[in-house]
Amino acid sequence: MKIILTQEVSGLGTPGDVVEVKNGYGRNYLLPQGFAIQWTKGAEKQVAVIKRARDAREIRDLGQANEVKAQLSGLKVTLTARSGNGGRLFGSITPAEIVDAVKTAGGPSLDRRRLELPGHIKTTGAYNVQVKLHPEVTATFPVNVVASK
């Protein structure tokens, strides 16, 4: 089965890629979850739109990725969240909240889907968050979660 990916699927490809998968995997998982669309000649036009959007938000090259890594290394990111006794949060910290906190701390804008959290962040404390900026560059920066007063 030939499909066009609309979202990044690990081990398969990135948005806009035309890939060949087994019929059951495409029909039962990728298409219903919205990760892909059926390949047609008309859908080829949509591939161009998807790739343009991806290029706009993707970091251009290795040099730019290293610049962003340098910006992130000197950053102090602090998140305030409501918590109960013992520092346990009401809910958990999401990648979108971390991206917003990086922006407010004066850092670069990041894609939340490229963040790799060290598990679920459900307590206050210091955490190291990784972001995959480029296939060859991964940056790590500290995130401090504090309780709101």
PDB file of N, CA and C in Angstrom, residues 79-94 97 120-125 127 144-148:
ATOM      1  N   LEU A  79       9.724  26.761  35.351  1.00  0.00           N
ATOM      2  CA  LEU A  79       8.285  26.581  35.174  1.00  0.00           C
ATOM      3  C   LEU A  79       7.613  26.597  36.541  1.00  0.00           C
ATOM      4  N   THR A  80       6.521  27.339  36.657  1.00  0.00           N
ATOM      5  CA  THR A  80       5.746  27.294  37.899  1.00  0.00           C
ATOM      6  C   THR A  80       4.472  26.513  37.639  1.00  0.00           C
ATOM      7  N   ALA A  81       4.147  25.645  38.559  1.00  0.00           N
ATOM      8  CA  ALA A  81       2.963  24.811  38.415  1.00  0.00           C
ATOM      9  C   ALA A  81       2.318  24.620  39.778  1.00  0.00           C
ATOM     10  N   ARG A  82       1.023  24.421  39.767  1.00  0.00           N
ATOM     11  CA  ARG A  82       0.309  24.166  41.020  1.00  0.00           C
ATOM     12  C   ARG A  82       0.689  22.796  41.541  1.00  0.00           C
ATOM     13  N   SER A  83       0.930  22.728  42.842  1.00  0.00           N
ATOM     14  CA  SER A  83       1.310  21.441  43.420  1.00  0.00           C
ATOM     15  C   SER A  83       0.676  21.270  44.796  1.00  0.00           C
ATOM     16  N   GLY A  84       0.626  20.043  45.209  1.00  0.00           N
ATOM     17  CA  GLY A  84       0.073  19.714  46.512  1.00  0.00           C
ATOM     18  C   GLY A  84       1.188  19.464  47.510  1.00  0.00           C
ATOM     19  N   ASN A  85       0.876  18.700  48.536  1.00  0.00           N
ATOM     20  CA  ASN A  85       1.869  18.379  49.564  1.00  0.00           C
ATOM     21  C   ASN A  85       2.992  17.523  48.984  1.00  0.00           C
ATOM     22  N   GLY A  86       4.204  17.768  49.438  1.00  0.00           N
ATOM     23  CA  GLY A  86       5.340  16.970  48.993  1.00  0.00           C
ATOM     24  C   GLY A  86       5.835  17.303  47.604  1.00  0.00           C
ATOM     25  N   GLY A  87       5.360  18.386  47.011  1.00  0.00           N
ATOM     26  CA  GLY A  87       5.831  18.785  45.696  1.00  0.00           C
ATOM     27  C   GLY A  87       5.213  18.035  44.536  1.00  0.00           C
ATOM     28  N   ARG A  88       4.156  17.285  44.776  1.00  0.00           N
ATOM     29  CA  ARG A  88       3.488  16.558  43.699  1.00  0.00           C
ATOM     30  C   ARG A  88       2.570  17.515  42.939  1.00  0.00           C
ATOM     31  N   LEU A  89       2.715  17.554  41.598  1.00  0.00           N
ATOM     32  CA  LEU A  89       1.948  18.482  40.766  1.00  0.00           C
ATOM     33  C   LEU A  89       0.527  17.989  40.540  1.00  0.00           C
ATOM     34  N   PHE A  90      -0.360  18.947  40.290  1.00  0.00           N
ATOM     35  CA  PHE A  90      -1.714  18.615  39.847  1.00  0.00           C
ATOM     36  C   PHE A  90      -1.632  18.489  38.333  1.00  0.00           C
ATOM     37  N   GLY A  91      -1.500  17.263  37.838  1.00  0.00           N
ATOM     38  CA  GLY A  91      -1.282  17.045  36.410  1.00  0.00           C
ATOM     39  C   GLY A  91       0.202  16.858  36.158  1.00  0.00           C
ATOM     40  N   SER A  92       0.630  17.125  34.942  1.00  0.00           N
ATOM     41  CA  SER A  92       2.045  16.991  34.619  1.00  0.00           C
ATOM     42  C   SER A  92       2.458  18.093  33.657  1.00  0.00           C
ATOM     43  N   ILE A  93       3.753  18.266  33.512  1.00  0.00           N
ATOM     44  CA  ILE A  93       4.298  19.282  32.621  1.00  0.00           C
ATOM     45  C   ILE A  93       4.328  18.705  31.202  1.00  0.00           C
ATOM     46  N   THR A  94       3.805  19.463  30.244  1.00  0.00           N
ATOM     47  CA  THR A  94       3.751  19.007  28.865  1.00  0.00           C
ATOM     48  C   THR A  94       4.875  19.637  28.048  1.00  0.00           C
ATOM     49  N   GLU A  97       4.238  23.327  27.294  1.00  0.00           N
ATOM     50  CA  GLU A  97       4.547  24.242  28.385  1.00  0.00           C
ATOM     51  C   GLU A  97       6.046  24.525  28.456  1.00  0.00           C
ATOM     52  N   HIS A 120       7.521  11.258  32.636  1.00  0.00           N
ATOM     53  CA  HIS A 120       6.487  12.242  32.960  1.00  0.00           C
ATOM     54  C   HIS A 120       6.980  13.132  34.091  1.00  0.00           C
ATOM     55  N   ILE A 121       6.839  14.427  33.917  1.00  0.00           N
ATOM     56  CA  ILE A 121       7.266  15.371  34.952  1.00  0.00           C
ATOM     57  C   ILE A 121       6.053  15.656  35.830  1.00  0.00           C
ATOM     58  N   LYS A 122       6.021  15.024  37.009  1.00  0.00           N
ATOM     59  CA  LYS A 122       4.864  15.142  37.897  1.00  0.00           C
ATOM     60  C   LYS A 122       5.209  15.664  39.276  1.00  0.00           C
ATOM     61  N   THR A 123       6.488  15.997  39.489  1.00  0.00           N
ATOM     62  CA  THR A 123       6.898  16.548  40.782  1.00  0.00           C
ATOM     63  C   THR A 123       7.792  17.760  40.547  1.00  0.00           C
ATOM     64  N   THR A 124       7.903  18.593  41.574  1.00  0.00           N
ATOM     65  CA  THR A 124       8.791  19.740  41.460  1.00  0.00           C
ATOM     66  C   THR A 124      10.239  19.261  41.514  1.00  0.00           C
ATOM     67  N   GLY A 125      11.131  20.065  40.944  1.00  0.00           N
ATOM     68  CA  GLY A 125      12.545  19.703  40.951  1.00  0.00           C
ATOM     69  C   GLY A 125      13.212  20.105  39.646  1.00  0.00           C
ATOM     70  N   TYR A 127      15.069  19.058  36.076  1.00  0.00           N
ATOM     71  CA  TYR A 127      15.047  18.017  35.057  1.00  0.00           C
ATOM     72  C   TYR A 127      15.915  18.449  33.882  1.00  0.00           C
ATOM     73  N   ASN A 144      13.718  23.794  35.566  1.00  0.00           N
ATOM     74  CA  ASN A 144      13.453  23.760  37.002  1.00  0.00           C
ATOM     75  C   ASN A 144      11.954  23.958  37.204  1.00  0.00           C
ATOM     76  N   VAL A 145      11.295  22.995  37.799  1.00  0.00           N
ATOM     77  CA  VAL A 145       9.853  23.066  38.075  1.00  0.00           C
ATOM     78  C   VAL A 145       9.684  23.460  39.534  1.00  0.00           C
ATOM     79  N   VAL A 146       9.010  24.590  39.770  1.00  0.00           N
ATOM     80  CA  VAL A 146       8.774  25.073  41.121  1.00  0.00           C
ATOM     81  C   VAL A 146       7.269  25.165  41.371  1.00  0.00           C
ATOM     82  N   ALA A 147       6.900  25.104  42.643  1.00  0.00           N
ATOM     83  CA  ALA A 147       5.497  25.186  43.023  1.00  0.00           C
ATOM     84  C   ALA A 147       5.046  26.650  43.018  1.00  0.00           C
ATOM     85  N   SER A 148       3.855  26.891  42.498  1.00  0.00           N
ATOM     86  CA  SER A 148       3.306  28.254  42.531  1.00  0.00           C
ATOM     87  C   SER A 148       2.783  28.531  43.920  1.00  0.00           C
TER      88      SER A 148
END
